[in-house]
XYZ file of C-alpha atoms in Angstrom:
239
model
C 145.279 102.770 62.453
C 148.048 104.574 64.306
C 151.230 103.295 62.627
C 151.649 101.760 59.186
C 155.126 100.730 58.042
C 155.725 99.407 54.539
C 159.141 98.141 53.455
C 161.052 100.265 55.977
C 164.818 100.076 55.644
C 167.797 101.806 57.220
C 171.318 101.627 55.798
C 174.249 103.344 57.515
C 177.074 104.509 55.263
C 180.409 104.966 57.037
C 183.046 106.123 54.547
C 181.672 103.860 51.857
C 181.084 100.890 54.135
C 177.348 100.192 54.142
C 175.659 98.459 57.049
C 172.043 97.326 56.706
C 170.398 97.797 60.108
C 166.786 97.433 58.982
C 165.352 95.875 55.822
C 161.826 95.456 54.496
C 159.916 95.997 57.745
C 156.152 96.012 57.158
C 153.470 96.003 59.862
C 150.567 97.935 61.347
C 150.092 99.034 64.966
C 146.606 100.067 66.009
C 145.828 102.774 68.522
C 145.785 101.361 72.059
C 147.971 98.319 71.370
C 150.835 97.173 73.593
C 153.571 95.813 71.320
C 157.033 94.467 72.133
C 159.852 94.604 69.597
C 162.114 91.747 70.607
C 165.454 90.469 69.373
C 169.105 89.942 70.304
C 171.724 92.679 70.255
C 172.305 93.845 66.682
C 168.952 92.599 65.406
C 167.761 96.077 64.411
C 165.163 96.590 67.128
C 166.639 99.860 68.433
C 167.005 101.166 64.874
C 163.345 100.382 64.255
C 162.360 102.202 67.441
C 164.410 105.252 66.446
C 162.694 105.366 63.069
C 159.209 104.874 64.531
C 159.954 107.431 67.251
C 161.022 110.029 64.632
C 164.555 110.131 66.028
C 165.970 108.921 62.709
C 164.805 108.792 59.118
C 164.472 105.545 57.153
C 166.581 105.039 54.042
C 163.643 103.507 52.199
C 160.023 102.521 52.599
C 156.957 104.357 53.852
C 156.010 105.271 57.402
C 152.520 106.618 58.049
C 151.764 108.037 61.509
C 148.041 108.715 61.907
C 147.822 108.682 58.102
C 150.632 111.215 57.556
C 153.722 110.128 55.609
C 156.312 111.389 58.089
C 159.208 110.660 55.717
C 158.212 113.794 53.792
C 158.297 116.157 56.790
C 161.038 118.672 57.579
C 163.285 118.223 60.603
C 161.422 121.007 62.439
C 158.053 119.432 61.692
C 159.326 116.055 62.879
C 160.618 117.596 66.131
C 157.258 119.266 66.788
C 155.335 116.075 66.037
C 157.691 114.035 68.223
C 157.271 116.392 71.171
C 153.470 116.338 70.941
C 152.772 112.728 70.006
C 155.601 110.616 71.437
C 157.149 109.962 74.846
C 160.395 108.044 75.420
C 161.671 105.904 78.292
C 165.274 104.677 78.118
C 167.271 102.001 79.939
C 169.725 104.601 81.291
C 166.857 106.851 82.580
C 168.500 109.978 81.040
C 167.552 112.197 83.983
C 169.448 115.412 84.630
C 171.704 114.858 87.678
C 171.421 117.108 90.726
C 168.123 118.406 89.346
C 164.775 117.976 91.079
C 162.243 115.349 90.096
C 159.796 118.147 89.238
C 162.278 119.870 86.921
C 163.171 116.600 85.167
C 159.525 115.846 84.432
C 158.812 119.432 83.359
C 161.592 119.460 80.756
C 159.509 118.421 77.675
C 156.990 121.163 78.465
C 159.612 123.895 78.205
C 159.679 123.481 74.416
C 156.140 124.903 74.229
C 156.194 128.309 75.919
C 152.552 128.994 75.006
C 151.175 126.788 77.766
C 153.742 127.189 80.533
C 151.150 128.447 82.999
C 149.707 124.920 83.254
C 153.053 123.155 83.693
C 152.673 122.678 87.441
C 149.409 120.740 87.127
C 150.716 118.630 84.255
C 153.888 117.665 86.117
C 152.030 116.782 89.301
C 149.473 114.697 87.398
C 152.247 112.774 85.626
C 154.068 112.096 88.903
C 150.835 110.936 90.526
C 150.241 108.515 87.632
C 153.523 106.720 88.399
C 153.269 106.907 92.194
C 156.076 109.447 92.632
C 154.233 112.476 94.050
C 156.082 112.041 97.354
C 159.432 112.559 95.608
C 158.602 115.818 93.786
C 161.341 117.882 95.431
C 164.014 115.177 95.609
C 167.078 115.437 93.409
C 167.316 112.730 90.757
C 170.567 111.408 92.242
C 168.744 110.747 95.532
C 166.469 108.152 93.908
C 166.748 104.389 93.528
C 166.941 102.877 90.049
C 163.271 101.928 90.074
C 162.272 105.418 91.192
C 164.410 106.971 88.450
C 162.630 104.902 85.830
C 159.231 105.890 87.199
C 160.262 109.545 86.968
C 161.410 108.883 83.396
C 157.949 107.468 82.626
C 156.341 110.558 84.175
C 158.517 112.741 81.947
C 157.379 110.686 78.933
C 153.748 111.177 79.999
C 153.774 114.889 80.746
C 152.911 116.026 77.213
C 150.019 113.529 77.047
C 151.575 111.648 74.087
C 149.777 109.267 71.772
C 152.598 106.694 71.994
C 155.175 105.770 74.621
C 158.350 104.022 73.444
C 160.279 102.197 76.163
C 163.775 101.000 75.202
C 164.901 98.181 77.544
C 162.964 99.838 80.422
C 163.807 97.092 82.937
C 167.418 96.525 81.833
C 169.021 98.324 84.791
C 166.509 97.226 87.426
C 166.082 94.360 89.872
C 163.095 92.028 89.467
C 160.782 93.892 91.839
C 161.515 97.335 90.368
C 161.230 95.935 86.850
C 157.756 94.580 87.591
C 156.714 97.960 89.025
C 157.737 99.602 85.765
C 155.913 97.008 83.648
C 152.817 97.395 85.851
C 152.809 101.139 85.198
C 153.146 100.538 81.452
C 150.323 97.986 81.526
C 148.132 100.401 83.521
C 148.824 103.173 80.998
C 147.913 100.797 78.191
C 144.703 99.795 79.998
C 143.863 103.511 80.101
C 144.170 103.700 76.308
C 147.797 104.642 75.742
C 149.737 102.922 72.929
C 152.892 101.320 74.356
C 155.842 100.002 72.323
C 158.598 98.251 74.300
C 161.995 97.306 72.865
C 163.620 94.409 74.712
C 165.829 91.344 74.352
C 164.140 89.647 77.341
C 161.218 87.304 76.708
C 159.824 87.869 80.218
C 159.593 91.598 79.573
C 158.202 91.130 76.051
C 155.415 88.873 77.304
C 153.824 91.753 79.222
C 152.701 93.056 75.817
C 149.743 91.893 73.727
C 151.870 91.187 70.678
C 155.541 90.608 69.836
C 157.414 91.661 66.710
C 160.522 89.451 66.579
C 163.631 90.714 64.810
C 166.799 89.097 63.520
C 169.537 90.623 61.343
C 167.428 93.670 60.473
C 164.359 91.664 59.446
C 161.040 91.090 61.168
C 160.878 87.322 61.403
C 157.744 87.006 63.529
C 154.592 88.958 64.406
C 152.489 87.043 66.889
C 149.985 87.672 69.678
C 151.068 86.843 73.226
C 148.947 83.848 74.153
C 149.787 83.820 77.884
C 150.252 87.486 78.663
C 152.086 88.270 81.883
C 150.297 90.405 84.456
C 152.846 92.611 86.222
C 150.460 93.545 89.020
C 149.824 89.888 89.899
C 153.508 89.000 89.600
C 154.416 91.908 91.857
C 152.003 90.702 94.522
C 153.743 87.324 94.549
C 157.092 89.007 95.282
C 155.802 90.761 98.401
């Protein structure tokens, strides 16, 4: 068992006005699963991702990551665990502008100065995994949207994380580029990586093995994908 959530909740308090963003979320995610968290805007899916990705703390409930109750850890311990165990891919790419592809991918490694001598090999391996080796020396603002997202995936991969969270990874992409991104995520999952995608699009969600459906801060469905989409096959049809 990789992730175990029991009764997770998140309440935001803004000058006495309380907003419940997440309430009573309970589920388990096994190592090597590909799970989509799906729901409309405001359903709580991004809040859930932030809690699971150790970017935010829950207000209540228990969250075990590899058997460790992470709600008891200090901020420094959470940051260290996040950097070693988790990679993030965001809709807006979040690449540094006018900075090389290599430097963007290397960024997570700079937090661990003990192993900097191996950075070059790690960056090049991550770029090769997403088919971007030929763009190593390009600046990020010289890339297409699809290429930027592939670089963002390489950056998420470079620390060899246990889990990759992808928040609306195809939201800013055309159909062909979106399928390329989902193919990479499916390939990484086939290689044993745990993938968790947050999306409001059913077509994107159906590339996963399982969908957690959210509405008004609650998980209202947890079902296997019976007709899973194959991004590689779909991409071939677009050629």
